[in-house]
């Protein structure tokens, strides 16, 4: 009888609430923000499988992610939705499994490996990007800049992780608009997982329907086969006593714990896929939103270019691990883009035991506490009355130094024990790409693009934000390609010498 009642309850909620979810599926961030403006922070919604509490407030997030960290977990919903793609990787797991995976990754992401593995990979990929942009400028062809950034970050991550190149930035590629099967599969499963989170919250069988679609199964198979092939090839070369590769996969394969146990084939695959989701989409999308605002406000380029010329005194110079923090105006623009368009725009944790948020709601076991960094960026109580405006100067103090906002206010890199391990890698890569493009090119939107591209939904009646609509994903892509025209800067530094002499 109890099971019968449970299914009736789920069916009732599906009939009552799911139509509204489906109607708003292209605007889930805005829809949630509108609900918060109506009902206030701390409001809750009871779903068939859980109660969802909205906690988009810095001190409440700090309580969940730091103060009472042990009481809040990713839980069964994350496992249900993400484990068939990301396995038991760092973004899915809790407890001892997460701690062990985190320790492995922490040991690998050190300053020495940044200098010897990460920076050379980024530099090599920047040169390929420069070659391609020079070709596009000469041809006066339209550049789908957001797609190009995804190719750039995937290429650099393949290089630093596997010592491989897909050739997606190569001038010899006949169609630069085609994407590699791995990238296509990756984009598809991310979109599916975003939808599965919503539907699984209402009904596990409904969420599983998405996971069993032939295209979903095929995409997962593509991802697994791609990474396993690289791992097996590397293991074979190790068995043949060839020299070990100096890349992130090599570091993972050479790792062993205090008992001398190495990572299994499956653990290596999970680690690689979890690194790629952190290294490809998040940085590419942050770069896309950065250049969207730079094209909108070209006056921001003046102090950036002055700064670049002062730090990089010759064409041969590139951004590296030693100097990337010196680019204050570039960092201010990048951080402001991340503030307004956080690469992971929303997240959630599940409560294990009873709790109470500071001056907030009571939390029961299995409650889902959901927050949105995107929503907080548009909260005047957090960022002031100009919160929806793109103002990089909010990041620069009166002495011309970069302001350091607390991790619970500027939460784009997460916080507490689960703070993003790759934030320095992402920042280094982003600053490198921004500098190379800004110093050499002027950019503008394709005529009519901005007027015609679908926009996000206004979250208040007096909102003036004209942001292009976001795509469905765990991260924050543009729903439609950002089409731009780039031209060589008049009097800009010569590209040929920078590329050819490296």
mmCIF file of N, CA and C in Angstrom, residues 54 70 105 116 151 160-161 235 306 385 434 448 474:
data_model
loop_
_atom_site.group_PDB
_atom_site.id
_atom_site.type_symbol
_atom_site.label_atom_id
_atom_site.label_comp_id
_atom_site.label_asym_id
_atom_site.label_seq_id
_atom_site.Cartn_x
_atom_site.Cartn_y
_atom_site.Cartn_z
ATOM 1 N N UNK A 54 15.788 27.074 -0.871
ATOM 2 C CA UNK A 54 16.616 28.044 -1.595
ATOM 3 C C UNK A 54 17.507 28.799 -0.607
ATOM 4 N N UNK A 70 30.401 18.424 7.225
ATOM 5 C CA UNK A 70 30.174 16.981 7.328
ATOM 6 C C UNK A 70 28.701 16.597 7.234
ATOM 7 N N UNK A 105 44.464 14.493 -6.632
ATOM 8 C CA UNK A 105 44.481 15.650 -7.527
ATOM 9 C C UNK A 105 45.277 16.802 -6.933
ATOM 10 N N UNK A 116 56.015 22.988 -15.596
ATOM 11 C CA UNK A 116 56.614 22.038 -16.540
ATOM 12 C C UNK A 116 55.602 21.338 -17.444
ATOM 13 N N UNK A 151 37.106 24.745 -28.474
ATOM 14 C CA UNK A 151 38.167 23.996 -29.152
ATOM 15 C C UNK A 151 39.521 24.291 -28.522
ATOM 16 N N UNK A 160 47.852 18.822 -22.164
ATOM 17 C CA UNK A 160 48.440 18.714 -20.825
ATOM 18 C C UNK A 160 48.061 17.405 -20.129
ATOM 19 N N UNK A 161 46.933 16.798 -20.503
ATOM 20 C CA UNK A 161 46.497 15.566 -19.848
ATOM 21 C C UNK A 161 47.037 14.321 -20.538
ATOM 22 N N UNK A 235 49.421 2.518 -21.091
ATOM 23 C CA UNK A 235 49.863 1.360 -20.303
ATOM 24 C C UNK A 235 50.722 0.420 -21.142
ATOM 25 N N UNK A 306 47.262 48.905 -22.520
ATOM 26 C CA UNK A 306 48.387 49.631 -21.917
ATOM 27 C C UNK A 306 49.133 48.724 -20.943
ATOM 28 N N UNK A 385 23.589 48.292 -5.715
ATOM 29 C CA UNK A 385 22.535 48.631 -6.674
ATOM 30 C C UNK A 385 22.947 48.487 -8.135
ATOM 31 N N UNK A 434 43.019 35.861 -23.306
ATOM 32 C CA UNK A 434 42.538 37.244 -23.388
ATOM 33 C C UNK A 434 43.649 38.169 -23.870
ATOM 34 N N UNK A 448 23.791 42.642 -36.925
ATOM 35 C CA UNK A 448 22.478 42.083 -36.620
ATOM 36 C C UNK A 448 22.476 40.975 -35.591
ATOM 37 N N UNK A 474 25.190 21.714 -17.385
ATOM 38 C CA UNK A 474 25.628 21.855 -16.000
ATOM 39 C C UNK A 474 26.410 23.141 -15.828
#
